[in-house]
N, CA, C and O atoms as CSV, one atom per row, in Angstrom:
chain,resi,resn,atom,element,x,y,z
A,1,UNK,N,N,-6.257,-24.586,9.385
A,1,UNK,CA,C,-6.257,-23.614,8.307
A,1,UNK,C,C,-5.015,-23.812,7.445
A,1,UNK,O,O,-3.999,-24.128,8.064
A,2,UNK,N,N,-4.924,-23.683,6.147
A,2,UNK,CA,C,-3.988,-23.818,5.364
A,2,UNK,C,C,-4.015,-22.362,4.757
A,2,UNK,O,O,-4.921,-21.771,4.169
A,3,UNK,N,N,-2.357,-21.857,5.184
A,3,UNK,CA,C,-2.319,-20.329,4.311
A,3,UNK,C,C,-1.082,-20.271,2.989
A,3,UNK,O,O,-0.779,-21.396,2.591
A,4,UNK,N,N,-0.577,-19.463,2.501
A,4,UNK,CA,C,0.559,-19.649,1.296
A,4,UNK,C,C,1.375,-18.190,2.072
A,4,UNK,O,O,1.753,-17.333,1.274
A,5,UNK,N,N,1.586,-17.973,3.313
A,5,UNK,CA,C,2.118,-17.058,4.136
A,5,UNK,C,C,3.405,-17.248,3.795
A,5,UNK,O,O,4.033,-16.218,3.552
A,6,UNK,N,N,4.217,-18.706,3.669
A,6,UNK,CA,C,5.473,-18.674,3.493
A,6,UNK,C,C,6.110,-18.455,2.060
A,6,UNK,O,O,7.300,-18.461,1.745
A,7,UNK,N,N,4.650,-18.203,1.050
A,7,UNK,CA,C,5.531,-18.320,-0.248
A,7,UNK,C,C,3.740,-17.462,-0.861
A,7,UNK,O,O,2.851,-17.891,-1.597
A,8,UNK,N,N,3.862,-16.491,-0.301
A,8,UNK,CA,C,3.099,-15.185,-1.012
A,8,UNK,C,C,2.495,-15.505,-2.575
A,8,UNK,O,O,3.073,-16.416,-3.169
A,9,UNK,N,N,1.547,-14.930,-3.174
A,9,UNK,CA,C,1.497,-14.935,-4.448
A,9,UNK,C,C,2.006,-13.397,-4.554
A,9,UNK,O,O,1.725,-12.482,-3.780
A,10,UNK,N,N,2.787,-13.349,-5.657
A,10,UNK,CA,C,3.388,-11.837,-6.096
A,10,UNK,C,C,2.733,-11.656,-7.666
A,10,UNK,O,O,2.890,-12.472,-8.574
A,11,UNK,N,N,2.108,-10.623,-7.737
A,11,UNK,CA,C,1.209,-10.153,-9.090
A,11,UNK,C,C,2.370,-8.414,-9.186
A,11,UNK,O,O,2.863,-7.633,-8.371
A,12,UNK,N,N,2.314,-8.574,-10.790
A,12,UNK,CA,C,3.358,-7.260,-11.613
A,12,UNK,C,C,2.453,-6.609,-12.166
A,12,UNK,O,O,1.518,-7.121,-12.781
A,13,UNK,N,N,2.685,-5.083,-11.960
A,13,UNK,CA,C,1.850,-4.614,-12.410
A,13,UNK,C,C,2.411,-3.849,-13.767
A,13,UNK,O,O,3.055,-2.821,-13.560
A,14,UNK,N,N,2.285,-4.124,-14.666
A,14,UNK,CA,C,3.580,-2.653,-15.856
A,14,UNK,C,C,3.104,-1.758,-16.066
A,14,UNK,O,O,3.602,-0.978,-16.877
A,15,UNK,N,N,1.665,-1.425,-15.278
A,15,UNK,CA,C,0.610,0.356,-15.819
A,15,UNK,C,C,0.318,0.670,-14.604
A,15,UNK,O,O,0.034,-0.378,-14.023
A,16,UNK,N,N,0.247,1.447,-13.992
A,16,UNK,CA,C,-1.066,1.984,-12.584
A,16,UNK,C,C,-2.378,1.259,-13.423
A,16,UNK,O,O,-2.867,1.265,-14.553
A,17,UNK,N,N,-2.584,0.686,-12.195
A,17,UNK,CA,C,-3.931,-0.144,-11.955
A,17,UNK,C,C,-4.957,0.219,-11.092
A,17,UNK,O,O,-4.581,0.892,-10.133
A,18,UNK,N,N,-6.138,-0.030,-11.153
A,18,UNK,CA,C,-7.173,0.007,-9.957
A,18,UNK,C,C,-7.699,-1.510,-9.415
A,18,UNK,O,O,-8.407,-2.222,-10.127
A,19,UNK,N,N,-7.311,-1.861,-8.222
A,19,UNK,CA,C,-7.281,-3.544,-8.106
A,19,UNK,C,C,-8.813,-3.352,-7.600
A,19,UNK,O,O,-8.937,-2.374,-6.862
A,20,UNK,N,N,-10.414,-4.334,-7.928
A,20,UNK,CA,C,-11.953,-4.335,-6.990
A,20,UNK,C,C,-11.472,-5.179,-6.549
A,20,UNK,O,O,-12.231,-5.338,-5.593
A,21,UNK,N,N,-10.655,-6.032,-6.444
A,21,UNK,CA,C,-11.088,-7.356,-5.559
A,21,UNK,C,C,-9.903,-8.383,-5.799
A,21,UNK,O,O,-8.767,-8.187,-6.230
A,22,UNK,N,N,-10.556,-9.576,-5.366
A,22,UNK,CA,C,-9.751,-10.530,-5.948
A,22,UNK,C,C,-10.182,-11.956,-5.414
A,22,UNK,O,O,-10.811,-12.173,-4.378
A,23,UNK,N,N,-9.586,-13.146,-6.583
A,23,UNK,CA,C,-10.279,-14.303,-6.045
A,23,UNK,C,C,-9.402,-15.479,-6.259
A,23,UNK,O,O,-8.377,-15.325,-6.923
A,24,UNK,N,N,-9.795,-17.002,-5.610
A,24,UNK,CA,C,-8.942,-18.135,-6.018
A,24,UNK,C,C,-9.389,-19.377,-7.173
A,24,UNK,O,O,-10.146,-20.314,-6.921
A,25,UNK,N,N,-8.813,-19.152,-8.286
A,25,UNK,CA,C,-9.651,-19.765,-8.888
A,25,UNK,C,C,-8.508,-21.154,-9.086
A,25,UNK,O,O,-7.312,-21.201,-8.797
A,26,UNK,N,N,-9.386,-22.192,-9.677
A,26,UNK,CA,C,-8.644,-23.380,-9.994
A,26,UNK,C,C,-7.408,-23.155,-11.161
A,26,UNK,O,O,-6.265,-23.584,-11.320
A,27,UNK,N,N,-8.267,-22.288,-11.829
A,27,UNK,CA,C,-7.290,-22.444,-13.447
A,27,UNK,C,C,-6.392,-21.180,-13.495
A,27,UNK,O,O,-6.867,-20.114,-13.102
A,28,UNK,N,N,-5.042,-21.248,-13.984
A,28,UNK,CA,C,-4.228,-19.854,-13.799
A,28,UNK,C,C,-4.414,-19.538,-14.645
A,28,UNK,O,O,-4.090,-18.363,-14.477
A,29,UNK,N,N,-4.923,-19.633,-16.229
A,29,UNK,CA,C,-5.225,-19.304,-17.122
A,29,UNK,C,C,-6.451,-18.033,-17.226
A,29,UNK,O,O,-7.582,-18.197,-16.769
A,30,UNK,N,N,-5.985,-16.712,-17.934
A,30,UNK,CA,C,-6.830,-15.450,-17.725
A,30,UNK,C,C,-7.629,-15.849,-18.761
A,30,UNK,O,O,-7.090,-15.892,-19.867
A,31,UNK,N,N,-8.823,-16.162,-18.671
A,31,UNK,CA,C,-10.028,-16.254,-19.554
A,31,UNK,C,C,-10.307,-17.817,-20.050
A,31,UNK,O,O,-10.672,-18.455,-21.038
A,32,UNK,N,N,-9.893,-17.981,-18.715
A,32,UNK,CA,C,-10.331,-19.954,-19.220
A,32,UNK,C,C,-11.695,-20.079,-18.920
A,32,UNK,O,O,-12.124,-19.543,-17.898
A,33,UNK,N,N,-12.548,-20.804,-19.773
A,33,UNK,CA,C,-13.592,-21.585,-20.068
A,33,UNK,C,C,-14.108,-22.406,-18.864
A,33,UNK,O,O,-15.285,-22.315,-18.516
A,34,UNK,N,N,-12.968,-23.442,-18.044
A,34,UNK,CA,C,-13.405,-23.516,-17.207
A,34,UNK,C,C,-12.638,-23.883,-15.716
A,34,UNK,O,O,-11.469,-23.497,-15.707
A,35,UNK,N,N,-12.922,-24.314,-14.914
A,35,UNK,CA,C,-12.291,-24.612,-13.493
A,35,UNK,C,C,-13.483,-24.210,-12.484
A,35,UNK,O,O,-14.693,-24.026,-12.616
A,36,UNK,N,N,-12.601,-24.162,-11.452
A,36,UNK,CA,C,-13.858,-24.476,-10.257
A,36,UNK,C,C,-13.251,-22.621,-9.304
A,36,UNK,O,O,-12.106,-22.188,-9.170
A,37,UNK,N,N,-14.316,-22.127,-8.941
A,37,UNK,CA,C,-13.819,-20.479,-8.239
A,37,UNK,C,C,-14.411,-20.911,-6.847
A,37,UNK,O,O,-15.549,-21.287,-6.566
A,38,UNK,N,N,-13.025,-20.703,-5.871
A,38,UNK,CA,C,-12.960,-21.202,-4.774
A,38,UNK,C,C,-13.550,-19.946,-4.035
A,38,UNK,O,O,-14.471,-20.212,-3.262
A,39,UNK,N,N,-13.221,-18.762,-4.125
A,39,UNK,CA,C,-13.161,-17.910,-3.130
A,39,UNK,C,C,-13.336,-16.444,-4.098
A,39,UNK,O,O,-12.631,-16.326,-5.100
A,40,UNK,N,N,-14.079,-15.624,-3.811
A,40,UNK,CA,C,-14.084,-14.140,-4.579
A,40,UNK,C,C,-14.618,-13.247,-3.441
A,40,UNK,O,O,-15.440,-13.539,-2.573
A,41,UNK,N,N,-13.821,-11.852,-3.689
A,41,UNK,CA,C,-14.008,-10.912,-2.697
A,41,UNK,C,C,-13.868,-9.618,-3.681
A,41,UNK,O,O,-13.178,-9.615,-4.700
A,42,UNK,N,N,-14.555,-8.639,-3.253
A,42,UNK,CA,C,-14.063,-7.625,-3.545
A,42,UNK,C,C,-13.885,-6.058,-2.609
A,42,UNK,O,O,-14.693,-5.429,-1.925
A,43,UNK,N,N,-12.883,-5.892,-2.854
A,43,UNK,CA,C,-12.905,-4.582,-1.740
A,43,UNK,C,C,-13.858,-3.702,-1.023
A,43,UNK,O,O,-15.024,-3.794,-1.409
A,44,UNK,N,N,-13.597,-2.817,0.000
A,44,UNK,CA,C,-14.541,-2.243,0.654
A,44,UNK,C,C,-14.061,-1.015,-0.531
A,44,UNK,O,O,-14.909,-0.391,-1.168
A,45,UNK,N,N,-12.525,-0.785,-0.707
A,45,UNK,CA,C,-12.766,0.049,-1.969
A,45,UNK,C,C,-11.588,0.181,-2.666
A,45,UNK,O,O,-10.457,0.013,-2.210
A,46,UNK,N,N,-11.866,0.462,-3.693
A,46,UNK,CA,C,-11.023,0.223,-4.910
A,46,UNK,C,C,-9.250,0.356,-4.478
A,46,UNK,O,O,-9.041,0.998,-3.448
A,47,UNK,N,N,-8.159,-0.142,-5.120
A,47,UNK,CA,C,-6.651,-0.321,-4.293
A,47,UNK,C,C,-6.272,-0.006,-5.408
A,47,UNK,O,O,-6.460,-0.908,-6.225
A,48,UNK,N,N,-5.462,1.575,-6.119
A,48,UNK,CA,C,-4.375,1.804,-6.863
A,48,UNK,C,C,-3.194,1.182,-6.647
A,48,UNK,O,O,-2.682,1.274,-5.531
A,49,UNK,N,N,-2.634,0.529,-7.558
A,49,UNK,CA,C,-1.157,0.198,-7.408
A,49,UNK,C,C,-0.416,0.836,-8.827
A,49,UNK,O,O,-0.809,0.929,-9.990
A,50,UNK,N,N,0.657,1.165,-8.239
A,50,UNK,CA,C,1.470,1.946,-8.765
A,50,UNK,C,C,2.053,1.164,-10.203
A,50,UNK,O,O,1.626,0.022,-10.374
A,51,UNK,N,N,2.858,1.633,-11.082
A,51,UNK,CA,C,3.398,1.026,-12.355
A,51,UNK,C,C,4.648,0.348,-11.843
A,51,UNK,O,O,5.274,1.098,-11.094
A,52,UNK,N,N,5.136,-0.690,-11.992
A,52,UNK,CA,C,6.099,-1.134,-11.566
A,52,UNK,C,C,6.250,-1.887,-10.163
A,52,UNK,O,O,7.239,-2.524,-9.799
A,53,UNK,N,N,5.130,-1.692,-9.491
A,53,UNK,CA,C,4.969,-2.382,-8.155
A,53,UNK,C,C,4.536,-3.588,-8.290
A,53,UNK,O,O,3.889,-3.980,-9.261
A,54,UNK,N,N,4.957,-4.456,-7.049
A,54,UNK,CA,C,4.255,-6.099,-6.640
A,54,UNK,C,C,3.310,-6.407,-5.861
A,54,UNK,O,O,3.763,-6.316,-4.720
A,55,UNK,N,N,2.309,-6.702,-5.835
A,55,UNK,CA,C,1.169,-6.627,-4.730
A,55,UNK,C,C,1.213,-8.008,-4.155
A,55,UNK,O,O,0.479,-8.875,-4.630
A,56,UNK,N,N,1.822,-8.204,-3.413
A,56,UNK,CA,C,1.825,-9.368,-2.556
A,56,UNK,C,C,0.766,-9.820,-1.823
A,56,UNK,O,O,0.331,-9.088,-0.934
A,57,UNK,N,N,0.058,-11.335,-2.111
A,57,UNK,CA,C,-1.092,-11.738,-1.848
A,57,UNK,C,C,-1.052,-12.845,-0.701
A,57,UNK,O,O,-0.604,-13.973,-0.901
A,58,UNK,N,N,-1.510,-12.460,0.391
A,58,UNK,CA,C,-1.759,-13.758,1.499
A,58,UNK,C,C,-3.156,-13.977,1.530
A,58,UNK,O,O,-3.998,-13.093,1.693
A,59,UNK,N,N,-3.472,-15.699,1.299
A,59,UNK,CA,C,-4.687,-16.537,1.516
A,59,UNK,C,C,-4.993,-17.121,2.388
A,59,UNK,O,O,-3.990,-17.337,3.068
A,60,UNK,N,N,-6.153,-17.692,2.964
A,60,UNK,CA,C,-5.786,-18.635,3.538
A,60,UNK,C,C,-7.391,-19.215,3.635
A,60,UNK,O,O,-8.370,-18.579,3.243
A,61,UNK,N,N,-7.420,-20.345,4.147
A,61,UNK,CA,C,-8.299,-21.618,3.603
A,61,UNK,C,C,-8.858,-22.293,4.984
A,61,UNK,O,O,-8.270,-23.368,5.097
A,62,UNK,N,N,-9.602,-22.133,5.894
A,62,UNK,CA,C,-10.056,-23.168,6.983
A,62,UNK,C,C,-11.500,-23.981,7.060
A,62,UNK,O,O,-12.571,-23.850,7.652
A,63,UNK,N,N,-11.003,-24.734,6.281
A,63,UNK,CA,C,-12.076,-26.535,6.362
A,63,UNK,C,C,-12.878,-26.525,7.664
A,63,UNK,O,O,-12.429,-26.391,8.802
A,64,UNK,N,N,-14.234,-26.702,7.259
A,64,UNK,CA,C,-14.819,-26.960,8.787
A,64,UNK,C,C,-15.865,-27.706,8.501
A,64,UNK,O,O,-16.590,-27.543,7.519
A,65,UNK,N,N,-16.032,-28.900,9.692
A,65,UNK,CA,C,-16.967,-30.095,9.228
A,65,UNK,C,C,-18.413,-29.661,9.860
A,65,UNK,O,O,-18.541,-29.173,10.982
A,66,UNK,N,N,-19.527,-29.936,8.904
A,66,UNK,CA,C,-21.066,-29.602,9.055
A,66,UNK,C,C,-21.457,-30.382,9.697
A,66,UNK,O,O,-22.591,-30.011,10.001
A,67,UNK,N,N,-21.147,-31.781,10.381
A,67,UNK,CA,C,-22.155,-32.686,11.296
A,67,UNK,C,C,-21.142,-32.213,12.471
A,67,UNK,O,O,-21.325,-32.585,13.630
């Protein structure tokens, strides 16, 4: 399994937010055209975060062979 445990993604929030979900996409770009979407989830239920807070994100990734 490959995770980013030692180096978190950290997302800013500057308003109270309501976070559904969240996903890994290829492109960091908000409203790009295109790339490849690795992974999408969305909550069992909706996550307020506060104005000024960091929501610290752990992933993680385990490859598994089909034959």
């Amino acid at each position: 399994a490959v995770t980013n445990d030692a180096n978190r993604v950290e997302l800013g929030f500057p308003a109270v937010t309501t976070v559904q979900g969240a996903a890994i996409i290829s492109t960091p770009t908000k409203g790009a055209a295109a790339g490849i979407l690795l992974s999408a989830v969305k909550f069992a239920s909706p996550k307020v975060v506060d104005s000024d807070s960091i929501l610290r994100v752990l992933v993680g990734i385990e490859f598994a062979s089909l034959s």
